[in-house]
Short mmCIF file of C-alpha atoms in Angstrom, two decimals:
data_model
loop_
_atom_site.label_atom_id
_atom_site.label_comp_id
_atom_site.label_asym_id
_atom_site.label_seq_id
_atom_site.Cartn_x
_atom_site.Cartn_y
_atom_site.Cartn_z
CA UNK A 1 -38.43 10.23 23.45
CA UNK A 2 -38.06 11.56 20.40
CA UNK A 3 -40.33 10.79 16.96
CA UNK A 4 -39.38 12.00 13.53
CA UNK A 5 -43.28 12.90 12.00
CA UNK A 6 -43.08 12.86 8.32
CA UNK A 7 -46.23 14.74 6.83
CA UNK A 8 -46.13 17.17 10.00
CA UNK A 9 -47.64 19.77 7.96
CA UNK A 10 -50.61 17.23 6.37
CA UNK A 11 -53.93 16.92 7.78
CA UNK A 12 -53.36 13.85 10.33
CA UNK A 13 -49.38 14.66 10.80
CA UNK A 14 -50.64 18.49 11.99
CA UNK A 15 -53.57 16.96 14.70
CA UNK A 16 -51.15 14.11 15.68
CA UNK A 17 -48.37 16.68 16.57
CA UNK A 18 -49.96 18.17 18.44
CA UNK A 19 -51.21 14.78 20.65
CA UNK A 20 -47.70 13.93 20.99
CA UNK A 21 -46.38 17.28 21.93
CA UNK A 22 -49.49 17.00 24.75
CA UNK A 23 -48.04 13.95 25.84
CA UNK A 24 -44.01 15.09 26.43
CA UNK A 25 -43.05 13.81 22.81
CA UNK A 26 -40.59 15.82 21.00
CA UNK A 27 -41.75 16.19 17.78
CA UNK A 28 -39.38 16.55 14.82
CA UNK A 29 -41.92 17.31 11.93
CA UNK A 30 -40.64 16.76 8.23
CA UNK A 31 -42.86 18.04 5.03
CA UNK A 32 -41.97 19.01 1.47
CA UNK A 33 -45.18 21.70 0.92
CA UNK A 34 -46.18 20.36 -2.10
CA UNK A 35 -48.69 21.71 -3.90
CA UNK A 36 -51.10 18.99 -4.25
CA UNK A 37 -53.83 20.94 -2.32
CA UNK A 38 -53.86 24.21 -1.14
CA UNK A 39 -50.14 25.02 0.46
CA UNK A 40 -51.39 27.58 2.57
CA UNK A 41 -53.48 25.39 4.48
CA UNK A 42 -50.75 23.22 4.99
CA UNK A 43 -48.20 27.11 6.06
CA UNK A 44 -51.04 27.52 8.43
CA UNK A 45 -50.81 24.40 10.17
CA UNK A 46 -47.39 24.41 10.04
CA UNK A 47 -47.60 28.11 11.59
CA UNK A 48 -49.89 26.23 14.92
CA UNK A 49 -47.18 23.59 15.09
CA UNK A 50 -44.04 25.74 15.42
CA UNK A 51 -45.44 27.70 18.14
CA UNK A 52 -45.57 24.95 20.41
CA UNK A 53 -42.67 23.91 22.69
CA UNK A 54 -41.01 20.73 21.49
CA UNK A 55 -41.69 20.77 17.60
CA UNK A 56 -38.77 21.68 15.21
CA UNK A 57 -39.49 21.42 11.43
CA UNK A 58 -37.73 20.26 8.15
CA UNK A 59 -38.34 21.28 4.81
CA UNK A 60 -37.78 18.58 3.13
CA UNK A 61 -38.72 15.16 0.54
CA UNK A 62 -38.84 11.71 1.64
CA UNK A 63 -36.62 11.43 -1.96
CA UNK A 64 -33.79 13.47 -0.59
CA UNK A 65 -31.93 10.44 1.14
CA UNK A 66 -28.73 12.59 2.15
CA UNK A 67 -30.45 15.58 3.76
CA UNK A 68 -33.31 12.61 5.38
CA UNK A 69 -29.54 10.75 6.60
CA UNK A 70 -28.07 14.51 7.72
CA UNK A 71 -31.37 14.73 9.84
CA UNK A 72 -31.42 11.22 11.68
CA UNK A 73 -27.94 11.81 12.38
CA UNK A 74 -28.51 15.29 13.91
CA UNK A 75 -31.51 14.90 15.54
CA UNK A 76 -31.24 10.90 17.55
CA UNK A 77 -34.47 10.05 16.65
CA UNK A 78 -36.16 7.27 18.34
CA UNK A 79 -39.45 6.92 16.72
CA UNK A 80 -40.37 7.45 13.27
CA UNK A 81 -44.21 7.70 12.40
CA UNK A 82 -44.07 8.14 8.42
CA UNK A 83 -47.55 9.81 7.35
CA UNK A 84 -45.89 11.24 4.28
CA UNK A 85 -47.33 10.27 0.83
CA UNK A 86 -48.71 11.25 -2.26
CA UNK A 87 -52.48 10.65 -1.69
CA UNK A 88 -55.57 10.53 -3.53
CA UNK A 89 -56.79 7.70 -5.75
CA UNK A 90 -57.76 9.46 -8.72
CA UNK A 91 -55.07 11.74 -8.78
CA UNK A 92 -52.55 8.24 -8.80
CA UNK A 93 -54.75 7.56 -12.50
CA UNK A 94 -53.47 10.67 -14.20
CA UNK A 95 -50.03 11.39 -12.70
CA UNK A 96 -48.49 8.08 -11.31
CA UNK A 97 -44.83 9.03 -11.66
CA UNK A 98 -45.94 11.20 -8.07
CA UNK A 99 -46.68 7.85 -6.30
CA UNK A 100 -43.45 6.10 -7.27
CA UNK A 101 -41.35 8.82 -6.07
CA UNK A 102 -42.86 9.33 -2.49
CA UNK A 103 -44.71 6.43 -1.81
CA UNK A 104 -42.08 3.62 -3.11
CA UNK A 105 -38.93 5.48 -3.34
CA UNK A 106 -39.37 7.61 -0.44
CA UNK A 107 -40.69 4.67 1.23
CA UNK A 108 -37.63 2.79 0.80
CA UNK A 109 -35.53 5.93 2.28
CA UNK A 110 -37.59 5.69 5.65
CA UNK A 111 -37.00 2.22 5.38
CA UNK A 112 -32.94 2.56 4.75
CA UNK A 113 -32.45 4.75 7.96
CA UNK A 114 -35.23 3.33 10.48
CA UNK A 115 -32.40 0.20 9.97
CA UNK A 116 -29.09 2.38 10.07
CA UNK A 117 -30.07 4.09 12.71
CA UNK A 118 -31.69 1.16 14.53
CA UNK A 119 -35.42 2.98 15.73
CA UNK A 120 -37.00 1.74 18.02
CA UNK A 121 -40.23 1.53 16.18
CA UNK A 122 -41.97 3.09 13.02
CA UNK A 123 -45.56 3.37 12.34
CA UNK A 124 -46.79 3.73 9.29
CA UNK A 125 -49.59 5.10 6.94
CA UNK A 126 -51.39 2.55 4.84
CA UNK A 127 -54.66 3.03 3.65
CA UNK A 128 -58.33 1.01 3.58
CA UNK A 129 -57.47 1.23 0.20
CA UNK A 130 -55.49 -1.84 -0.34
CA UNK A 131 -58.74 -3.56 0.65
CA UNK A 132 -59.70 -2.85 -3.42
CA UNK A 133 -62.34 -5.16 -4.96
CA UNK A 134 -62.98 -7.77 -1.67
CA UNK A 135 -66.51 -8.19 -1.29
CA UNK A 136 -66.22 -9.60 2.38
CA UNK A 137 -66.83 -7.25 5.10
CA UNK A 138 -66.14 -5.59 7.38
CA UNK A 139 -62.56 -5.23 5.69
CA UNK A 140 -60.61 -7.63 8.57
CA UNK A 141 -56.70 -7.25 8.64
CA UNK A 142 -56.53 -11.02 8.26
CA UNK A 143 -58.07 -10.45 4.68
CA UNK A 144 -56.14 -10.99 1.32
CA UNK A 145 -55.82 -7.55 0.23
CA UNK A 146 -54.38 -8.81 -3.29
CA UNK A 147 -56.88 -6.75 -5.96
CA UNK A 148 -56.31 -3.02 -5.63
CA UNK A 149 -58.24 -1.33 -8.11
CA UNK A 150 -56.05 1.96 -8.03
CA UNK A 151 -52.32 2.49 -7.75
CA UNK A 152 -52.89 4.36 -4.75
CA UNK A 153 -53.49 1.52 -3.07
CA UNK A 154 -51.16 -0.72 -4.62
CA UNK A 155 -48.59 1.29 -3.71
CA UNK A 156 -49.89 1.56 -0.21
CA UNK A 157 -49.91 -2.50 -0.58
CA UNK A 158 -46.47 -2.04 -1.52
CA UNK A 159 -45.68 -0.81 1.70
CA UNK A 160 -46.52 -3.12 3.74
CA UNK A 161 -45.02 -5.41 1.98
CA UNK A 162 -41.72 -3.45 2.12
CA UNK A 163 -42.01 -2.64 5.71
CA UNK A 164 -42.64 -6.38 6.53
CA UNK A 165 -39.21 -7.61 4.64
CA UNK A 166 -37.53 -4.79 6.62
CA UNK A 167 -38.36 -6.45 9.83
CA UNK A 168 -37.92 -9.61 9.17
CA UNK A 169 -34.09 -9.11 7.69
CA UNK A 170 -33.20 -6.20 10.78
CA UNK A 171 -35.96 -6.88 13.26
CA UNK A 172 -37.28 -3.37 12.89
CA UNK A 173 -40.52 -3.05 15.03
CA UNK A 174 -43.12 -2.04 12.53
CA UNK A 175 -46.80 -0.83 12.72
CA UNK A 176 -48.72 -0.33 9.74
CA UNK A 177 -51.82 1.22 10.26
CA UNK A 178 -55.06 1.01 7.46
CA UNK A 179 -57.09 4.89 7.70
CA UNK A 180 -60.91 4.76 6.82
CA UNK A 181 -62.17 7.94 5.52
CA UNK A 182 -60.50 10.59 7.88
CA UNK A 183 -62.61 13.61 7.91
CA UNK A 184 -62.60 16.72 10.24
CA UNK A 185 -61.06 20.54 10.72
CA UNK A 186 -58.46 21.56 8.96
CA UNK A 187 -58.54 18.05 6.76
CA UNK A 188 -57.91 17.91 2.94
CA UNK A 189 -59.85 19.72 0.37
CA UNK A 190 -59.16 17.03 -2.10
CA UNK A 191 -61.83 14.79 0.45
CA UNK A 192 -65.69 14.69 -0.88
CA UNK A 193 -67.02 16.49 2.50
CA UNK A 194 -64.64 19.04 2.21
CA UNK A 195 -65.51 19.92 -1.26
CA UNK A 196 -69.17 19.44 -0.95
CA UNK A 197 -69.18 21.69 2.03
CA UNK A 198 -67.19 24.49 -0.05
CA UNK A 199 -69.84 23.68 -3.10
CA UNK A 200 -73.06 23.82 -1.17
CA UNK A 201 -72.08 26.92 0.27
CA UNK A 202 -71.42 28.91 -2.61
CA UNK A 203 -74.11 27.40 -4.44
CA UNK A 204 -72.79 25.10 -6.76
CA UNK A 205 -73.45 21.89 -7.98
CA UNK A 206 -72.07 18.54 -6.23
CA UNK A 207 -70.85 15.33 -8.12
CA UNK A 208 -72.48 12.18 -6.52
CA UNK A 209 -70.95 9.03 -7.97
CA UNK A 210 -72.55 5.88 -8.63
CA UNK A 211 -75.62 7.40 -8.27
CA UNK A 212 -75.17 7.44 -4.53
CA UNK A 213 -75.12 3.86 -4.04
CA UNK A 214 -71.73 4.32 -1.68
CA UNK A 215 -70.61 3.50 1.67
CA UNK A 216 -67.98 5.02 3.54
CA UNK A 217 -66.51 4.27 6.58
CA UNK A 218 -66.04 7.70 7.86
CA UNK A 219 -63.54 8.53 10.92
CA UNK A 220 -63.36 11.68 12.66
CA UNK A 221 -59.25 12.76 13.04
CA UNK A 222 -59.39 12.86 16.83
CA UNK A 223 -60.22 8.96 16.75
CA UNK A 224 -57.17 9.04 14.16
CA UNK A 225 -54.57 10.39 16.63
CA UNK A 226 -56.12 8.60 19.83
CA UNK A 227 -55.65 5.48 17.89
CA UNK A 228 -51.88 6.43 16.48
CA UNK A 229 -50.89 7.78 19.63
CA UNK A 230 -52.02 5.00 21.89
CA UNK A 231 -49.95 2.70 19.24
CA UNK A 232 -46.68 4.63 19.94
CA UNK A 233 -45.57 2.85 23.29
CA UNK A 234 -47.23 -0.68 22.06
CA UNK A 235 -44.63 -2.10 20.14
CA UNK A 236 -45.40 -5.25 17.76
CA UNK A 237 -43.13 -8.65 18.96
CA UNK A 238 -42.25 -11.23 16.81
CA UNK A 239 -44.11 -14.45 17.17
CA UNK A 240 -41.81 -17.44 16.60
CA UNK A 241 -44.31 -20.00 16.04
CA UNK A 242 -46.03 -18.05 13.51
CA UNK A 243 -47.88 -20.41 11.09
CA UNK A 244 -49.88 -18.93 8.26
CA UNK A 245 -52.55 -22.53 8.55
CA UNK A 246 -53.65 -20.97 12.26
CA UNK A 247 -52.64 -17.24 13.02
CA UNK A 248 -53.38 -13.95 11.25
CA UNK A 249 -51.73 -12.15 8.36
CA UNK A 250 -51.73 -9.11 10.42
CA UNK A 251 -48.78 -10.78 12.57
CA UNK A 252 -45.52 -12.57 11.53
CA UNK A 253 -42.47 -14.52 12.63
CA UNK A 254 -41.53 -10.66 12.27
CA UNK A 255 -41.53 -8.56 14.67
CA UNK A 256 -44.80 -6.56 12.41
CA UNK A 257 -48.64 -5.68 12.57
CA UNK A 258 -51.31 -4.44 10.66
CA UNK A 259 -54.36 -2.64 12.28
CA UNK A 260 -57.04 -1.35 10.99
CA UNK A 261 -58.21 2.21 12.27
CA UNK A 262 -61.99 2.58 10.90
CA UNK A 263 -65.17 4.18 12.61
CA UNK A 264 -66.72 0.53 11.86
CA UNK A 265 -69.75 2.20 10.94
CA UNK A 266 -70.53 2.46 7.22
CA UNK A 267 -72.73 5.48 6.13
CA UNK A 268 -74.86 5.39 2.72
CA UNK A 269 -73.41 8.47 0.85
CA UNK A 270 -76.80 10.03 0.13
CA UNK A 271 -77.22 10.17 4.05
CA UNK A 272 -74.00 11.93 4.67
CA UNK A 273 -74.82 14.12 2.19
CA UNK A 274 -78.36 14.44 3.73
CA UNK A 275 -76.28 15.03 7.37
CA UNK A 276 -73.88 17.94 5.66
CA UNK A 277 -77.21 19.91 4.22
CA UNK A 278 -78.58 19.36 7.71
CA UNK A 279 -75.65 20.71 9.65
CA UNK A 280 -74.96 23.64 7.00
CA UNK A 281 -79.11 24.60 6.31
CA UNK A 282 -78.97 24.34 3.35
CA UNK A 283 -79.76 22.02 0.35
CA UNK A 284 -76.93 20.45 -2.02
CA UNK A 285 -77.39 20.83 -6.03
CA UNK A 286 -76.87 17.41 -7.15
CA UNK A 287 -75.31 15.73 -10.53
CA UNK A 288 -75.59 11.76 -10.38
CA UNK A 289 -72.68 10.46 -12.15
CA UNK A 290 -71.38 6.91 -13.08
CA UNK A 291 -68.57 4.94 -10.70
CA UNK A 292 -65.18 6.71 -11.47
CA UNK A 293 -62.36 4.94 -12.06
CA UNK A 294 -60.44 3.37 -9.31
CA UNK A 295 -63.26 3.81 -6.54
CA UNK A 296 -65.15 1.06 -4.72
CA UNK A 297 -68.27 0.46 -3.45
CA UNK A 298 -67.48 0.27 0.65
CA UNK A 299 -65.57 0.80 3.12
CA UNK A 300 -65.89 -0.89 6.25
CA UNK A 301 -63.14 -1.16 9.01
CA UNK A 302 -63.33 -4.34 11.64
CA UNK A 303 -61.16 -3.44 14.73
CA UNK A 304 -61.46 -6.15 17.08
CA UNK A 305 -57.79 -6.60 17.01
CA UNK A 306 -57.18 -2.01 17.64
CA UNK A 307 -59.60 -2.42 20.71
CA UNK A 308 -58.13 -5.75 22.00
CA UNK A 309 -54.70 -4.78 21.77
CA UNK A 310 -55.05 -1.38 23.41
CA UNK A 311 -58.62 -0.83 24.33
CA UNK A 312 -59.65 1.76 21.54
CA UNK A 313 -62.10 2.02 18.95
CA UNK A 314 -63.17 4.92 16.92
CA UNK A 315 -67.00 6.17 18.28
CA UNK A 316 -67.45 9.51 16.72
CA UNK A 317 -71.01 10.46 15.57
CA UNK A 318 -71.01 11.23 12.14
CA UNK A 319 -73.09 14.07 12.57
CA UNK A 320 -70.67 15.42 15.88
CA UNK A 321 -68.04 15.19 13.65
CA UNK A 322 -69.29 16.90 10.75
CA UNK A 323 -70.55 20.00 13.03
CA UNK A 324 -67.30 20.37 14.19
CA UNK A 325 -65.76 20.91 10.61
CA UNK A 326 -68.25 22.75 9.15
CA UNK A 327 -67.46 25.09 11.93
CA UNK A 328 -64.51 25.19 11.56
CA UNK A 329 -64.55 26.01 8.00
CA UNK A 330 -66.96 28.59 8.18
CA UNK A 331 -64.41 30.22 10.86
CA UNK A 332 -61.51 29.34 8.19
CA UNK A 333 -62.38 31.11 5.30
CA UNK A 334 -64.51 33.68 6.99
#
């Protein structure tokens, strides 16, 4: 079997190649380097990645529909897991022309070719996001998910939206799949315990928002890819007797899910901040600031359906999790 992975060279596409290569996938890995964070993190996963048997890389943008086409045609893909996006919810305030062009228009490529070339199934990135203002929790995948307070997430929204219609007309097999706070080695530096970490290190002074009053939902990456990868091989069916009055949103008349893929434990932010100074010995400068723009208050992932449907839920200690990133950023930029 072989999976096109768009966002090979992002922070979950880099840890789930190398799951899938583990497990006899080939791996076709697609990334355009952008330079939304730091691109030689992302050359330096990418430099892991093509030294292991079974990956082969593309240079490329989800925009570029002829060279995506040239590649599906080339490389008889049977799997497409599309992890490519613009991300970041403040960064969607100030520059939202970004989002349209790779998380709607690119989108809508992915989309195009999963039906052309008939795939047998595509999993895709959404986001706890599109979970915006509810007050209800945890966040269940048979929630409305109609107030997005960002256009991150109502592009991400967007997606599944797109992704569902796509099933329905072709009968696409489709997985959309809603990340909680994904934290660990090599992750993002755009992420709050990736740039407090960097901060409290060199001394300087950390932003807390709201005042601290958070919660976050925080999931270590190896519960990411466990998750992902145990998704591959369970492909959604269409339920013929679906009935909005009785059954889920999550499911369809379409052959289409939603899950959720959360630790299911919310942590205050002032005690993962507490847990970072712990783990790194030493004690954060703080600035209390207002709510920004676009944020919300918690994030809290119910998985019943991820453990029911293929025995899995996210477990990882906060404070295992955060050890194992600190480390590996101190060995990082040693």
């Amino acid at each position: 079997m072989k999976i096109l992975l768009t966002g090979a060279a992002g922070f979950i596409g880099f840890h789930l190649s190398q799951v899938l290569l583990a497990q006899g996938f080939k791996v076709v890995g697609l990334d355009n380097m952008n330079d939304y964070y730091d691109v030689q993190l992302k050359e330096d996963r990418l430099a892991i990645l093509e030294d292991l048997a079974g990956f082969s890389f593309y240079r490329e943008d989800l925009k570029n529909y002829q060279a995506l086409t040239e590649i599906f045609a080339k490389e008889q893909i049977d799997i497409v897991i599309n992890l490519a996006a613009q991300a970041g919810v403040r960064y969607s305030i100030t520059n939202p022309f970004a989002y349209v062009d790779s998380n709607l228009v690119g989108f809508v490529n992915i989309l195009e070719l999963c039906r052309n070339f008939e795939i047998k199934h595509l999993l895709f990135a959404s986001s706890s996001s599109v979970y915006g203002g509810n007050k209800k929790t945890p966040f269940s995948t048979d929630h409305g998910v109609d107030h997005p307070v960002s256009l991150y997430a109502a592009t991400k929204k967007s997606n599944e939206l797109m992704a569902h219609t796509y099933s329905h007309l072709y009968g696409i097999p489709v997985t959309g799949l809603r990340f909680f706070t994904v934290y660990g080695p090599w992750g993002r530096p755009d992420m709050a315990y990736f740039s407090f970490t960097k901060d409290i290190l060199e001394g300087k002074v950390i932003k807390v928002f709201n005042h601290g009053k958070l919660q976050r939902d925080f999931t270590y990456i190896d519960d990411i890819t466990e998750g992902i990868a145990r998704l591959v091989n369970h492909i959604p069916k269409a339920n013929n007797h679906w009935d909005e009055r009785t059954d889920g949103v999550s499911t369809s008349f379409a052959p289409y899910k939603i899950y959720n893929i959360g630790n299911n434990q919310p942590v205050e932010l002032m005690h993962f901040i507490k847990t970072l100074e712990d783990i790194i010995g030493l004690e954060a400068k703080k600035e209390f600031c207002e709510m920004q723009a676009g944020d919300v208050l918690i994030t809290y992932a119910d998985v019943q359906d991820l453990q029911e449907d293929i025995g899995f839920r996210p477990d990882t200690p906060l404070d295992e999790g955060l050890e194992k990133f600190v480390d590996w950023y101190r060995a990082y930029y040693s």
